XYZ file of N, CA and C in Angstrom:
504
model
N 65.819 -66.852 61.801
C 65.980 -66.721 60.658
C 66.399 -65.883 60.354
N 67.100 -65.050 59.172
C 67.393 -63.770 58.911
C 67.508 -63.612 57.076
N 67.077 -63.288 56.627
C 66.189 -63.578 55.430
C 68.210 -63.355 54.574
N 68.335 -62.512 54.714
C 70.178 -63.005 54.585
C 70.687 -63.896 53.906
N 69.759 -64.482 55.251
C 71.123 -65.883 55.495
C 70.066 -67.530 55.305
N 69.167 -67.107 54.481
C 68.983 -68.522 53.506
C 69.505 -68.917 53.096
N 69.062 -70.115 52.628
C 69.693 -71.032 51.804
C 68.036 -71.552 50.605
N 68.799 -71.884 49.724
C 67.169 -72.433 48.843
C 66.616 -73.326 49.417
N 66.976 -74.389 50.312
C 67.093 -75.402 51.169
C 66.506 -75.024 52.261
N 65.941 -73.831 53.084
C 65.453 -72.959 54.036
C 63.909 -72.380 53.091
N 64.389 -72.163 52.017
C 63.208 -71.439 51.328
C 61.896 -72.267 50.958
N 62.492 -73.599 50.589
C 61.924 -74.951 50.281
C 60.401 -74.904 50.564
N 60.096 -75.056 52.522
C 59.301 -75.480 53.163
C 58.140 -73.549 53.173
N 58.941 -72.815 52.196
C 57.544 -71.796 52.248
C 56.754 -71.183 50.905
N 57.228 -71.965 50.287
C 56.355 -72.159 49.008
C 55.016 -72.489 49.112
N 54.712 -73.436 49.571
C 53.570 -73.659 49.802
C 52.688 -71.909 50.050
N 53.162 -72.036 51.596
C 52.108 -70.216 51.587
C 52.464 -69.387 51.034
N 52.817 -69.026 49.425
C 53.337 -68.195 48.936
C 52.764 -68.583 48.028
N 52.839 -70.188 47.491
C 51.355 -69.779 46.709
C 50.292 -70.224 46.949
N 50.217 -69.974 48.515
C 48.886 -70.000 48.902
C 48.308 -68.395 48.483
N 49.212 -67.682 49.311
C 49.135 -66.611 48.813
C 49.027 -65.216 47.417
N 49.547 -66.261 46.532
C 49.184 -65.543 45.559
C 48.248 -65.688 45.241
N 47.216 -67.497 45.067
C 46.255 -67.093 44.506
C 45.167 -67.020 45.202
N 44.868 -66.183 46.761
C 44.007 -66.093 47.629
C 43.942 -64.148 46.587
N 45.253 -64.464 46.958
C 45.126 -62.547 46.147
C 44.708 -62.447 44.786
N 44.453 -63.630 44.172
C 43.694 -63.122 42.407
C 42.833 -63.693 42.561
N 41.909 -63.533 43.512
C 40.897 -64.034 43.385
C 39.807 -62.359 43.111
N 38.749 -62.813 42.333
C 38.269 -61.361 42.394
C 37.510 -61.050 43.564
N 37.362 -59.948 43.875
C 36.842 -58.910 45.044
C 35.155 -58.225 44.342
N 34.068 -59.092 44.970
C 33.205 -58.282 44.169
C 33.128 -57.304 43.937
N 32.477 -56.795 43.560
C 32.411 -55.283 43.039
C 31.560 -54.277 43.910
N 30.489 -55.138 44.781
C 29.802 -54.187 44.989
C 29.586 -54.535 46.582
N 29.625 -53.964 48.216
C 30.184 -54.492 49.327
C 28.622 -55.398 49.536
N 29.495 -56.508 50.842
C 28.158 -56.963 50.649
C 27.049 -57.168 51.977
N 26.471 -57.175 51.875
C 25.791 -56.976 53.201
C 25.707 -58.083 54.450
N 25.862 -58.040 55.581
C 26.015 -58.713 56.567
C 25.247 -60.149 56.410
N 26.769 -61.326 56.682
C 25.955 -62.746 55.769
C 24.113 -62.389 57.041
N 23.182 -63.178 56.141
C 22.470 -63.322 56.406
C 20.668 -62.627 56.551
N 21.508 -61.016 56.562
C 21.026 -59.450 56.525
C 20.221 -59.161 55.402
N 19.215 -59.318 55.429
C 18.130 -58.961 54.021
C 17.650 -57.323 54.760
N 17.571 -56.518 53.851
C 17.086 -55.650 54.135
C 15.249 -55.347 53.549
N 14.153 -55.224 54.971
C 13.584 -54.930 54.742
C 12.829 -53.964 52.778
N 11.900 -54.548 52.392
C 11.671 -54.469 51.020
C 11.287 -52.885 51.490
N 10.518 -52.319 52.559
C 10.365 -51.308 52.228
C 11.391 -50.004 52.927
N 12.312 -51.046 53.506
C 13.169 -49.762 53.370
C 14.492 -49.570 52.297
N 14.414 -50.720 51.689
C 14.695 -50.377 49.964
C 13.885 -49.373 49.091
N 13.344 -49.598 49.525
C 11.516 -48.443 48.223
C 12.420 -47.637 49.080
N 12.334 -46.903 50.438
C 12.462 -45.762 50.162
C 13.716 -45.425 50.445
N 14.461 -45.672 50.504
C 16.006 -45.329 49.820
C 15.966 -44.808 48.443
N 15.233 -45.674 47.804
C 15.014 -45.451 45.943
C 14.762 -44.433 45.796
N 13.284 -43.624 46.825
C 12.745 -43.025 46.690
C 12.954 -41.824 47.176
N 14.207 -41.700 48.183
C 14.945 -40.730 48.408
C 15.538 -40.812 47.150
N 16.382 -41.454 46.322
C 17.544 -40.725 45.728
C 16.967 -40.035 44.391
N 15.478 -40.612 43.902
C 14.704 -40.040 42.739
C 13.583 -39.021 43.006
N 13.770 -38.587 44.292
C 13.345 -37.487 44.649
C 14.708 -36.282 44.476
N 15.864 -36.686 45.149
C 17.003 -35.807 45.021
C 16.753 -35.036 43.641
N 16.626 -36.497 42.678
C 17.040 -36.212 41.472
C 15.952 -35.598 41.017
N 14.833 -35.201 40.967
C 13.356 -34.649 40.902
C 13.392 -33.442 41.322
N 13.909 -33.113 42.859
C 13.554 -31.867 42.637
C 14.943 -30.588 42.428
N 15.899 -31.246 41.548
C 16.531 -30.621 40.454
C 15.538 -30.312 39.735
N 15.234 -31.668 38.904
C 14.672 -31.945 37.917
C 13.786 -30.882 36.692
N 12.699 -31.196 38.825
C 11.322 -29.988 38.360
C 11.298 -28.531 39.243
N 12.552 -28.376 39.484
C 12.468 -27.010 40.405
C 11.793 -27.465 41.651
N 11.710 -27.995 42.760
C 11.087 -27.869 43.280
C 11.848 -28.555 44.856
N 12.283 -27.351 45.628
C 12.932 -27.450 46.793
C 11.902 -28.393 47.871
N 10.972 -28.403 47.618
C 10.185 -29.201 48.582
C 10.695 -30.689 48.205
N 11.463 -31.095 47.603
C 11.703 -32.769 47.423
C 13.070 -32.083 48.208
N 13.801 -31.586 48.371
C 15.358 -31.114 48.785
C 14.519 -31.454 50.049
N 13.992 -31.323 51.294
C 13.698 -31.021 52.250
C 12.971 -32.383 52.606
N 12.104 -33.168 51.520
C 11.770 -34.221 52.069
C 12.595 -35.544 52.020
N 13.647 -35.517 51.217
C 15.182 -36.466 51.180
C 16.035 -36.260 51.279
N 16.477 -34.770 51.701
C 18.134 -34.553 51.908
C 17.905 -34.320 53.424
N 19.108 -34.073 54.409
C 19.529 -34.261 56.034
C 19.819 -32.698 56.290
N 19.209 -31.649 56.565
C 20.452 -30.426 56.423
C 21.755 -29.712 57.170
N 21.965 -31.526 57.633
C 23.506 -31.496 57.870
C 24.308 -31.912 56.241
N 23.830 -32.170 55.596
C 24.219 -32.362 53.724
C 25.556 -32.275 53.561
N 26.478 -32.819 53.441
C 28.201 -32.736 53.093
C 27.630 -33.032 51.896
N 28.044 -32.838 50.320
C 28.492 -32.306 49.556
C 29.013 -31.875 48.386
N 29.856 -32.704 47.434
C 31.513 -32.254 47.197
C 31.022 -32.399 45.511
N 31.947 -32.342 44.764
C 31.854 -32.541 43.378
C 32.754 -31.820 42.798
N 32.812 -32.395 41.401
C 33.493 -32.058 40.617
C 32.628 -31.916 39.465
N 33.651 -30.885 38.611
C 33.075 -29.886 36.973
C 34.155 -29.856 36.669
N 33.935 -30.100 34.659
C 34.619 -29.585 33.795
C 34.170 -27.824 33.783
N 35.108 -26.466 34.173
C 34.868 -25.166 33.375
C 35.016 -25.311 32.591
N 34.764 -23.944 31.933
C 34.740 -23.422 30.346
C 36.674 -23.404 29.713
N 37.348 -23.577 31.180
C 38.487 -23.615 30.269
C 39.140 -25.253 30.059
N 38.091 -26.063 30.270
C 37.987 -27.474 30.569
C 38.672 -28.016 31.256
N 38.590 -27.430 32.388
C 39.464 -28.018 33.717
C 38.561 -28.426 34.691
N 38.803 -29.885 35.223
C 38.142 -30.178 36.268
C 38.517 -28.757 37.804
N 37.241 -28.501 37.917
C 37.208 -27.872 39.255
C 36.290 -29.086 40.624
N 36.675 -28.087 41.933
C 36.484 -28.726 42.975
C 35.034 -27.718 43.425
N 33.950 -27.791 43.947
C 32.842 -27.141 44.581
C 31.981 -28.252 45.442
N 32.530 -27.335 46.245
C 31.544 -28.174 48.055
C 30.498 -27.531 47.716
N 29.013 -28.212 48.103
C 27.959 -27.699 48.386
C 27.100 -27.872 50.163
N 26.396 -26.839 50.302
C 25.637 -27.165 51.375
C 24.436 -27.678 51.134
N 23.604 -27.704 52.671
C 22.009 -27.865 52.083
C 21.147 -26.888 51.704
N 21.168 -25.724 52.505
C 20.993 -24.348 51.409
C 20.967 -24.029 50.795
N 22.109 -24.350 50.175
C 22.953 -24.380 48.633
C 22.132 -25.540 47.510
N 21.728 -26.241 47.799
C 20.741 -27.424 47.356
C 19.306 -26.693 47.195
N 18.658 -26.470 48.009
C 17.225 -26.015 48.133
C 17.778 -24.261 47.594
N 18.832 -23.539 46.574
C 18.631 -22.617 46.055
C 18.940 -23.100 44.514
N 19.420 -24.845 44.607
C 19.591 -24.960 43.359
C 19.126 -25.407 42.420
N 17.891 -26.279 43.856
C 16.829 -26.690 42.815
C 15.709 -25.693 42.582
N 15.378 -24.602 43.440
C 14.701 -23.738 43.864
C 15.121 -22.698 41.686
N 16.175 -22.964 41.287
C 16.652 -21.927 40.179
C 16.936 -22.550 38.805
N 17.453 -24.157 38.609
C 18.344 -24.804 38.133
C 17.286 -24.696 37.269
N 16.274 -25.576 36.507
C 15.428 -25.701 35.260
C 13.978 -24.890 36.018
N 14.119 -23.593 36.737
C 12.875 -23.192 37.091
C 12.052 -22.739 35.073
N 13.179 -22.287 34.598
C 12.136 -21.470 33.096
C 12.323 -23.226 32.769
N 12.544 -24.142 32.903
C 11.789 -25.329 32.101
C 12.763 -26.017 31.186
N 13.969 -24.862 31.036
C 14.418 -25.318 29.538
C 16.486 -25.615 29.337
N 16.555 -25.937 31.249
C 17.943 -26.271 31.252
C 18.290 -28.020 30.997
N 16.532 -28.721 31.451
C 16.664 -30.095 31.185
C 16.607 -30.359 30.173
N 18.024 -31.039 29.699
C 17.994 -31.487 27.827
C 16.781 -32.855 28.619
N 16.719 -32.913 26.372
C 14.891 -33.483 26.881
C 16.007 -35.310 26.330
N 15.288 -36.698 27.773
C 16.017 -38.042 27.837
C 17.245 -38.103 28.548
N 17.167 -36.911 29.239
C 18.256 -36.632 30.711
C 17.696 -38.269 31.358
N 19.055 -38.257 31.954
C 19.256 -39.411 32.472
C 18.542 -40.134 34.305
N 17.711 -40.079 34.262
C 16.983 -40.210 35.900
C 17.670 -42.058 36.167
N 18.148 -42.125 36.513
C 18.195 -43.681 37.153
C 18.941 -43.330 38.892
N 18.500 -45.155 39.577
C 19.074 -45.090 40.373
C 19.096 -46.367 41.161
N 20.277 -46.695 41.202
C 20.589 -47.692 41.728
C 20.880 -48.566 43.446
N 20.095 -48.851 43.909
C 20.231 -49.166 45.733
C 21.781 -49.843 45.950
N 22.604 -49.544 46.179
C 24.181 -50.830 45.995
C 23.456 -51.286 47.547
N 23.393 -51.284 49.046
C 23.545 -51.919 50.081
C 22.114 -50.816 50.832
N 21.287 -51.399 52.022
C 20.492 -50.892 52.602
C 20.903 -51.398 54.284
N 21.713 -51.405 54.551
C 21.396 -52.303 56.562
C 19.487 -51.470 57.558
N 20.280 -51.639 58.690
C 19.423 -51.072 59.307
C 19.440 -49.130 59.781
N 20.319 -49.036 59.351
C 20.205 -47.482 59.849
C 20.941 -47.063 58.795
N 21.545 -47.633 57.940
C 22.630 -46.788 57.069
C 22.271 -47.189 55.696
N 22.245 -46.665 54.021
C 22.443 -47.176 53.097
C 22.837 -46.880 52.430
N 23.423 -46.854 51.062
C 24.036 -46.445 49.896
C 23.778 -46.539 48.535
N 23.421 -45.645 47.546
C 23.584 -45.454 46.216
C 23.896 -44.836 45.134
N 23.581 -44.926 43.808
C 24.807 -44.316 42.795
C 23.066 -44.017 41.950
N 23.912 -42.592 42.068
C 22.184 -42.171 40.451
C 22.776 -41.707 39.445
N 22.411 -41.611 38.206
C 22.875 -40.737 37.042
C 22.004 -40.004 36.047
N 21.895 -38.384 36.688
C 21.838 -37.156 35.699
C 22.378 -36.503 35.342
N 21.766 -35.855 34.424
C 22.198 -34.907 33.532
C 23.221 -34.426 34.035
N 23.139 -33.522 34.959
C 24.418 -33.105 35.579
C 25.816 -34.637 35.839
N 25.456 -35.015 35.721
C 26.311 -35.843 36.027
C 26.792 -38.082 36.944
N 26.939 -37.661 37.377
C 27.556 -39.605 38.497
C 27.189 -38.860 40.066
N 26.161 -39.276 40.645
C 26.550 -38.780 42.707
C 26.429 -40.415 43.455
N 27.482 -40.355 44.191
C 26.944 -41.145 44.763
C 26.589 -40.411 46.457
N 25.674 -41.407 47.108
C 24.757 -41.564 47.957
C 25.204 -42.086 49.459
N 25.021 -41.232 50.383
C 24.972 -42.370 51.501
C 23.735 -41.407 52.137
N 23.009 -42.950 52.206
C 21.989 -42.216 53.821
C 21.901 -42.654 55.155
N 20.632 -42.325 56.155
C 20.690 -42.513 57.465
C 19.137 -43.010 57.257
N 18.683 -43.746 58.393
C 17.300 -43.604 58.631
C 17.029 -42.659 60.224
N 16.313 -41.690 59.986
C 16.121 -41.239 60.808
C 14.218 -40.397 61.740
N 14.170 -40.915 62.360
C 12.544 -40.823 62.706
C 11.658 -40.601 61.946
N 11.433 -39.881 60.540
C 11.294 -39.163 59.653
C 11.563 -39.528 58.079
N 12.363 -40.999 58.252
C 12.290 -41.238 57.537
C 14.192 -41.367 57.053
N 14.271 -42.221 55.595
C 15.758 -42.022 55.176
C 15.909 -41.200 54.662
N 17.677 -40.056 54.862
C 17.477 -38.847 54.490
C 18.595 -38.922 54.303
N 19.215 -38.338 53.255
C 20.731 -38.400 51.798
C 21.270 -37.216 53.393
N 22.749 -37.760 53.993
C 23.551 -37.065 54.856
C 24.704 -36.707 54.342
N 25.499 -37.586 52.798
C 26.602 -37.340 52.311
C 26.370 -37.515 50.309
N 26.888 -37.137 49.576
C 26.930 -36.666 48.484
C 28.376 -36.503 47.996
N 29.312 -37.279 46.731
C 29.835 -36.762 46.841
C 29.892 -37.266 44.588
N 30.168 -36.398 43.695
C 29.551 -36.451 42.710
C 30.646 -35.434 41.769
N 30.522 -36.288 40.325
C 31.077 -35.253 39.075
C 30.786 -35.742 37.612
N 30.344 -34.482 37.426
C 29.701 -34.314 35.513
C 30.719 -35.451 35.070
N 29.707 -35.374 33.768
C 29.897 -37.055 33.104
C 31.589 -37.417 32.766
N 31.939 -38.455 32.672
C 32.913 -38.774 32.950
C 33.764 -38.390 30.918
N 35.059 -38.429 31.374
C 35.286 -37.722 29.941
C 36.717 -38.935 29.817
N 37.710 -38.807 28.805
C 38.628 -39.307 29.190
C 40.073 -37.927 29.252
N 40.518 -38.938 29.854
C 41.560 -37.810 30.250
C 42.605 -37.481 29.264
N 43.674 -36.799 29.179
C 44.064 -36.068 27.647
C 45.533 -37.825 28.650
């Protein structure tokens, strides 16, 4: 039956299905991805992911490139957005080597880091070989994707932006 030729009598049997579809669409969606049913990551893996994220923050805060080497995989893909001096959003990619240089120089004089700068890690999900986390630091918010290698959990992807602001 074609839609153009349907009468109100033809539509009535479809009404319960349409109501069910609308009701299901209105259900809340979890804000955080759910792990596969029954899977609970070992506490040691969750802690190792948390530590890798803190090492990443501390590498910059403490001007310690060794912490980058400990927590970030050399094949890192990092991309971020910041507000420039003209108050415009700018995109910037960063390689592993550039992150090492940033860690070496950003707070090398001890004067770049503001007192009370945020240093927060939220581990979102940890599976057998992959994990995700969110960090908040002086430079903004980073979403991290990690993978488990022979030498431990390493950050492989980062997407970030400078602190959120109201758009015009």
